[in-house]
């Protein structure tokens, strides 16, 4: 097999010294992590490497020697060859670079066969910070892990090796990506210091509220109402999020860290958008104007419904209705609307105040404002929901009766025990009454069907609107903003794989490749880092929905999933 | 010969892809165990672009003449621009490269007319074999080169990768 040496770009111009790194078992590859310079004492080097091995958990060894000859440093070659006796190794690499030439040379123990070596240059900082996302079809087996994840893992875990820079006073002098000075950011440090007390405070507030609130909410009617109102659902969901984010323990795995960061950023954006909305709405007393248009809007809807019912009671679209049934149903629904209008007018003095205070809860986030909108719509169109239920039940009973009497008409019966249709011999009077009822129901069917159709369409319009609002709430909740920002601005941190480029070489030198990071595709970023939500999605397929509509069963098209717990 | 690589392109044999457009193949050998194959197709022809643009704008002008609505003209301009950007960024492939590095893996890369490159690297451990597979496309049978990948539950091939557009090869 060809020998592959992963060489960091920062060490291209390093002075002569020893190579420190790791051999990857079974792959005939070596990852060079740093170069230790002269002068050094072999005993101290061994001690340092042993210490680093313990701290990082990576199997670090001295791989070989690196020579970059400068003026006045002749005679290094023999010195470097003698070093292999001090550090006992299975395979000793002797990498060298000549002035004026770009390519390296390598002499292994087995004799310098330059055709059997590949140098793969990598940028150490990017490889250390990036996270590989391989397309796995199952659980990866650590024993048979392939080469690239092992390389990435080695560089990532060797972080303690990169703590010493050239300004530290230590017995060993290293060259690696941080040797010019340790990288740090004052903002990140300040945020780390500030985060602990803030997390503790938030956790304390949350535990307090979680102690008080269940006492209120566990009363039966409150629990029912709070499960129906989407604002309460959203509130509980956000509390859960806050609990995840404000836990004082640091995130251990990469996925956990990304989850926390995504929740934090989306929460922050949500709250700022909500505050923006509140400041816009309360500025010129727009909320008062909104409240003042709410009652006339409800009135207008009721008036439109009355006109619709008058139309149905006449000859709608030229169809001839059954007069008596038409009048009964029409008057029944008209009385309902009259009741509804009375209730709205009773409430109208308080509407503005209620809306003013409730609108303040939009400070908690844009998602709360949208959930409030959905809830207000549901409350204002409650009569449409009631009409739909009445119409659907009536139609359902008609269809059910018709199907049963049709079976009687043909001399069959539904066997409940066997769940099938059996033949049955009826008496003459049973047949007579059955046929009469069948005829009555059949001729009344168009009237009930028309009422059912009209109210179902209205209900579907309201449901579609609520669905759109819920989908947008869900989108704001689950979209991974932090991961997307990372992918756009620091694309090397989320890696799908690597890509290689052949570096221009000179004749007589082995092959040199440059390993770049291939960033993750945007669609995979969203798919991997989506925060799981109580996403609402259609419960039935289109066919099942149509079947339910035809039979008159009540439809609740959006189903809420309970929050997934990983 | 440059820099010790062997670099040669098949100039005397012309190839066409399954749609009949001319493509060219170039092989470059970087080392004993590293080879690069590049298949390039014809560039975006300026004549065709101009013909399409003129046709769209002429029809938009006729519609404007009939309806007297300026939104037709601006929408035609926007559609043309957006369509061209989408075409050169997502659809029009300029060249595709197959880089084979012995004992490391195979890299497949497509470069689009706008300069975007989409790369995929497959490690040697995951490759079962590279074969020529045949498929039925419309009314003909075409042959294409594909890489068989190993399934984690050995040793069946799970997914085929189609690297290059080598459809019918005509030697003229």
Coordinates of C-alpha atoms in Angstrom, one line a residue, chain A residues 25-373:
Chain A
X25 CA -3.5 1.7 12.1
X26 CA -4.3 -0.5 9.2
X27 CA -4.2 2.3 6.6
X28 CA -0.5 2.9 6.3
X29 CA -1.0 6.6 6.9
X30 CA 0.5 9.1 9.3
X31 CA -0.9 12.3 10.5
X32 CA 1.8 14.9 11.4
X33 CA 0.5 17.3 14.1
X34 CA 3.5 19.4 15.1
X35 CA 7.3 19.8 14.7
X36 CA 9.6 19.9 17.8
X37 CA 12.6 22.0 17.1
X38 CA 16.2 21.9 18.2
X39 CA 17.6 22.1 20.7
X40 CA 15.8 19.5 22.7
X41 CA 16.6 16.9 25.3
X42 CA 15.2 13.5 24.2
X43 CA 14.2 12.7 27.7
X44 CA 12.1 15.8 28.0
X45 CA 10.6 15.2 24.6
X46 CA 9.5 11.7 25.7
X47 CA 8.1 13.0 28.9
X48 CA 6.2 15.8 27.1
X49 CA 4.7 13.3 24.6
X50 CA 3.7 11.0 27.4
X51 CA 2.0 13.9 29.2
X52 CA 0.2 14.9 26.0
X53 CA -0.9 11.4 25.4
X54 CA -2.6 11.3 28.7
X55 CA -4.3 14.6 28.4
X56 CA -5.6 14.2 24.9
X57 CA -6.2 10.5 24.7
X58 CA -4.6 10.3 21.3
X59 CA -1.9 7.8 20.6
X60 CA 0.9 10.4 19.9
X61 CA 4.4 9.3 18.9
X62 CA 7.4 10.7 17.3
X63 CA 7.0 9.8 13.6
X64 CA 10.3 10.8 12.3
X65 CA 12.5 13.8 11.5
X66 CA 12.0 16.9 9.4
X67 CA 14.9 18.7 7.9
X68 CA 14.8 22.1 6.3
X69 CA 18.4 23.0 5.7
X70 CA 19.5 26.6 6.3
X71 CA 22.9 28.2 5.9
X72 CA 25.2 27.2 8.6
X73 CA 23.4 24.0 9.6
X74 CA 25.3 21.4 7.7
X75 CA 25.8 18.0 9.1
X76 CA 22.2 17.6 10.1
X77 CA 21.7 14.6 7.9
X78 CA 23.7 12.2 10.0
X79 CA 22.4 13.7 13.2
X80 CA 18.8 13.1 12.0
X81 CA 19.6 9.5 11.1
X82 CA 21.0 8.8 14.5
X83 CA 17.8 10.1 16.1
X84 CA 15.9 7.0 15.0
X85 CA 17.9 5.0 17.5
X86 CA 16.9 7.2 20.4
X87 CA 13.1 7.0 19.6
X88 CA 12.3 3.4 18.9
X89 CA 9.7 3.2 16.2
X90 CA 8.2 0.7 13.8
X91 CA 8.7 3.0 10.9
X92 CA 10.9 6.1 10.9
X93 CA 10.1 8.9 8.4
X94 CA 12.8 11.2 7.2
X95 CA 11.1 14.2 5.5
X96 CA 13.3 16.8 3.9
X97 CA 12.9 19.9 1.9
X98 CA 15.5 21.6 -0.1
X99 CA 15.8 25.3 -0.6
X100 CA 14.5 26.5 -3.9
X101 CA 12.4 23.5 -4.4
X102 CA 8.7 23.2 -3.7
X103 CA 8.4 19.4 -3.3
X104 CA 9.4 17.3 -0.2
X105 CA 11.3 14.2 -0.2
X106 CA 10.7 11.2 2.0
X107 CA 13.0 8.4 2.9
X108 CA 11.5 5.6 4.9
X109 CA 13.1 2.6 6.5
X110 CA 12.4 0.5 3.5
X111 CA 14.5 2.5 1.2
X112 CA 13.5 5.7 -0.6
X113 CA 10.9 4.7 -3.1
X114 CA 9.6 8.0 -3.9
X115 CA 6.8 6.7 -6.0
X116 CA 5.1 5.1 -3.1
X117 CA 4.5 8.1 -0.9
X118 CA 1.7 10.7 -1.1
X119 CA 1.9 13.9 0.8
X120 CA -1.5 15.3 1.7
X121 CA -1.4 18.9 2.9
X122 CA -4.2 20.1 5.2
X123 CA -5.0 23.3 6.9
X124 CA -4.8 22.4 10.6
X125 CA -7.0 25.1 12.0
X126 CA -9.9 24.3 9.6
X127 CA -9.6 20.6 10.1
X128 CA -9.6 21.0 13.9
X129 CA -12.7 23.1 14.0
X130 CA -14.7 21.2 11.4
X131 CA -17.2 18.5 12.0
X132 CA -17.6 15.7 9.5
X133 CA -21.1 14.6 8.5
X134 CA -20.7 11.4 6.6
X135 CA -23.7 9.8 5.0
X136 CA -24.0 6.8 7.3
X137 CA -26.4 4.0 6.6
X138 CA -26.1 2.5 10.0
X139 CA -24.1 2.9 13.2
X140 CA -20.4 3.5 12.4
X141 CA -18.1 0.9 13.9
X142 CA -15.1 2.5 15.6
X143 CA -12.9 -0.4 14.7
X144 CA -13.4 -0.3 11.0
X145 CA -13.7 3.5 10.8
X146 CA -12.3 4.8 7.5
X147 CA -9.3 7.0 7.2
X148 CA -10.8 10.5 6.9
X149 CA -12.9 10.4 10.1
X150 CA -9.8 9.1 11.9
X151 CA -7.7 11.9 10.6
X152 CA -10.3 14.5 11.6
X153 CA -10.7 12.9 15.0
X154 CA -7.0 12.8 15.6
X155 CA -6.5 16.5 14.9
X156 CA -9.6 17.5 16.8
X157 CA -8.7 15.5 20.0
X158 CA -5.1 16.7 20.0
X159 CA -6.2 20.1 21.1
X160 CA -4.0 20.1 24.3
X161 CA -1.0 19.7 22.0
X162 CA -1.7 23.1 20.5
X163 CA -1.7 25.0 23.7
X164 CA 2.0 25.8 23.8
X165 CA 3.0 28.7 21.6
X166 CA 6.4 30.3 20.9
X167 CA 6.1 32.8 23.7
X168 CA 5.7 30.1 26.4
X169 CA 8.8 29.2 28.3
X170 CA 8.9 25.5 28.1
X171 CA 11.6 22.9 27.4
X172 CA 10.2 21.9 24.1
X173 CA 9.6 24.3 21.2
X174 CA 6.8 23.3 18.8
X175 CA 5.5 24.6 15.5
X176 CA 1.8 24.1 14.8
X177 CA -1.1 26.3 13.8
X178 CA -1.2 28.2 17.1
X179 CA 2.5 28.5 17.6
X180 CA 2.4 32.1 16.5
X181 CA 0.2 32.9 19.4
X182 CA -2.9 31.4 20.9
X183 CA -6.2 32.3 19.2
X184 CA -8.8 33.9 21.4
X185 CA -11.7 36.3 21.2
X186 CA -12.5 38.7 24.0
X187 CA -16.2 38.6 23.2
X188 CA -16.4 34.9 23.4
X189 CA -14.6 34.9 26.7
X190 CA -16.9 37.6 28.1
X191 CA -19.9 35.7 27.0
X192 CA -18.6 32.5 28.6
X193 CA -18.1 34.4 31.9
X194 CA -21.5 36.0 31.8
X195 CA -23.4 32.8 30.7
X196 CA -23.0 30.9 33.9
X197 CA -24.9 33.3 36.2
X198 CA -27.5 34.0 33.6
X199 CA -28.1 30.3 33.1
X200 CA -28.4 29.8 36.9
X201 CA -30.9 32.7 37.1
X202 CA -33.0 31.4 34.2
X203 CA -33.1 27.8 35.7
X204 CA -34.2 29.2 39.0
X205 CA -37.0 31.2 37.5
X206 CA -38.1 28.2 35.4
X207 CA -38.2 25.9 38.4
X208 CA -40.3 28.4 40.3
X209 CA -42.8 28.7 37.5
X210 CA -42.9 25.0 37.0
X211 CA -43.8 24.6 40.6
X212 CA -46.7 27.2 40.5
X213 CA -48.2 26.6 37.1
X214 CA -49.2 23.0 37.3
X215 CA -51.3 23.8 40.4
X216 CA -53.4 26.1 38.2
X217 CA -53.4 24.1 35.1
X218 CA -54.2 20.7 36.5
X219 CA -57.8 21.7 37.1
X220 CA -59.8 19.8 34.5
X221 CA -61.3 22.6 32.4
X222 CA -58.1 24.6 32.4
X223 CA -56.2 21.7 31.1
X224 CA -58.7 21.1 28.3
X225 CA -58.7 24.8 27.3
X226 CA -54.9 25.0 27.5
X227 CA -54.5 22.0 25.2
X228 CA -56.8 23.5 22.6
X229 CA -55.3 27.0 22.6
X230 CA -52.2 27.1 20.5
X231 CA -50.8 30.0 22.5
X232 CA -50.5 27.8 25.6
X233 CA -49.0 25.0 23.6
X234 CA -46.4 27.4 22.2
X235 CA -45.7 28.7 25.8
X236 CA -45.0 25.3 27.1
X237 CA -42.9 24.5 24.1
X238 CA -40.8 27.6 24.6
X239 CA -40.4 26.9 28.3
X240 CA -39.0 23.5 27.4
X241 CA -36.6 25.2 25.0
X242 CA -35.4 27.6 27.6
X243 CA -34.8 24.7 30.0
X244 CA -32.6 23.0 27.4
X245 CA -30.6 26.2 26.7
X246 CA -30.1 27.3 30.3
X247 CA -28.8 24.1 31.7
X248 CA -25.5 25.0 33.4
X249 CA -23.6 22.0 32.1
X250 CA -21.6 22.5 29.0
X251 CA -22.7 20.7 25.8
X252 CA -20.6 17.6 25.3
X253 CA -21.3 16.5 21.8
X254 CA -21.4 18.5 18.7
X255 CA -25.1 17.9 18.1
X256 CA -26.0 19.0 21.5
X257 CA -24.0 22.2 21.1
X258 CA -25.6 23.0 17.8
X259 CA -29.1 22.3 19.2
X260 CA -28.5 24.7 22.1
X261 CA -27.0 27.3 19.8
X262 CA -29.9 27.0 17.3
X263 CA -32.5 27.3 20.1
X264 CA -30.8 30.3 21.6
X265 CA -30.5 32.2 18.3
X266 CA -34.0 31.4 17.1
X267 CA -35.3 32.5 20.5
X268 CA -33.4 35.7 20.3
X269 CA -34.5 36.5 16.8
X270 CA -38.1 35.6 17.7
X271 CA -38.2 37.9 20.8
X272 CA -36.6 40.8 18.9
X273 CA -39.1 40.5 16.0
X274 CA -41.9 40.3 18.6
X275 CA -40.7 43.5 20.3
X276 CA -40.4 45.2 17.0
X277 CA -44.0 44.2 16.2
X278 CA -45.2 45.3 19.6
X279 CA -43.5 48.7 19.3
X280 CA -45.0 49.2 15.8
X281 CA -48.5 48.2 16.9
X282 CA -48.6 50.3 20.1
X283 CA -47.1 53.3 18.6
X284 CA -50.0 55.2 17.1
X285 CA -52.6 53.3 19.1
X286 CA -53.0 50.9 16.2
X287 CA -54.0 48.3 18.7
X288 CA -57.0 50.5 19.6
X289 CA -57.9 50.9 16.0
X290 CA -57.6 47.1 15.6
X291 CA -59.9 46.5 18.5
X292 CA -62.4 49.0 17.1
X293 CA -62.6 47.1 13.8
X294 CA -62.9 43.7 15.4
X295 CA -66.5 44.0 16.5
X296 CA -67.7 45.5 13.2
X297 CA -65.8 42.7 11.4
X298 CA -67.6 40.1 13.4
X299 CA -70.9 41.9 12.7
X300 CA -70.1 41.9 9.0
X301 CA -69.3 38.2 9.0
X302 CA -72.6 37.5 10.7
X303 CA -74.5 39.6 8.2
X304 CA -72.9 37.8 5.3
X305 CA -73.8 34.5 6.9
X306 CA -77.4 35.7 7.3
X307 CA -77.6 36.6 3.6
X308 CA -76.1 33.2 2.7
X309 CA -78.8 31.5 4.7
X310 CA -81.5 33.5 3.1
X311 CA -80.1 32.6 -0.3
X312 CA -80.1 28.9 0.7
X313 CA -83.7 29.2 2.0
X314 CA -84.8 30.4 -1.4
X315 CA -83.7 28.6 -4.6
X316 CA -79.9 28.6 -4.4
X317 CA -78.2 28.3 -7.8
X318 CA -81.5 27.4 -9.3
X319 CA -81.8 24.1 -7.4
X320 CA -85.2 23.3 -5.9
X321 CA -85.0 22.6 -2.2
X322 CA -87.5 20.8 0.0
X323 CA -89.4 23.8 1.4
X324 CA -90.2 22.6 4.9
X325 CA -86.8 21.2 5.8
X326 CA -85.2 24.3 4.2
X327 CA -87.2 26.6 6.4
X328 CA -86.5 24.6 9.5
X329 CA -82.8 24.5 9.0
X330 CA -82.5 28.0 7.9
X331 CA -84.4 29.4 10.9
X332 CA -82.4 27.2 13.2
X333 CA -79.1 28.6 11.9
X334 CA -80.4 32.2 11.8
X335 CA -81.4 32.0 15.5
X336 CA -77.8 30.8 16.2
X337 CA -76.4 33.8 14.4
X338 CA -78.7 36.1 16.3
X339 CA -77.4 34.6 19.6
X340 CA -73.8 35.0 18.5
X341 CA -74.3 38.6 17.6
X342 CA -75.8 39.3 21.0
X343 CA -72.8 37.8 22.8
X344 CA -70.4 39.8 20.7
X345 CA -72.3 43.0 21.5
X346 CA -72.2 42.1 25.1
X347 CA -68.4 41.7 25.0
X348 CA -67.7 44.8 22.8
X349 CA -66.9 47.3 25.7
X350 CA -64.2 45.0 27.0
X351 CA -62.6 44.0 23.7
X352 CA -60.2 46.9 23.5
X353 CA -58.9 46.4 27.0
X354 CA -58.5 42.7 26.6
X355 CA -56.7 43.1 23.3
X356 CA -54.4 45.7 24.7
X357 CA -53.2 43.4 27.5
X358 CA -53.2 40.3 25.5
X359 CA -51.2 42.0 22.7
X360 CA -48.5 42.7 25.2
X361 CA -47.7 39.0 25.3
X362 CA -46.4 39.4 21.8
X363 CA -43.3 40.7 23.6
X364 CA -42.4 37.1 24.2
X365 CA -41.9 36.5 20.5
X366 CA -43.3 36.7 17.0
X367 CA -44.5 33.1 17.3
X368 CA -46.7 34.1 20.3
X369 CA -48.2 36.9 18.2
X370 CA -49.0 34.4 15.4
X371 CA -50.4 31.9 17.8
X372 CA -52.6 34.6 19.3
X373 CA -53.8 35.5 15.8

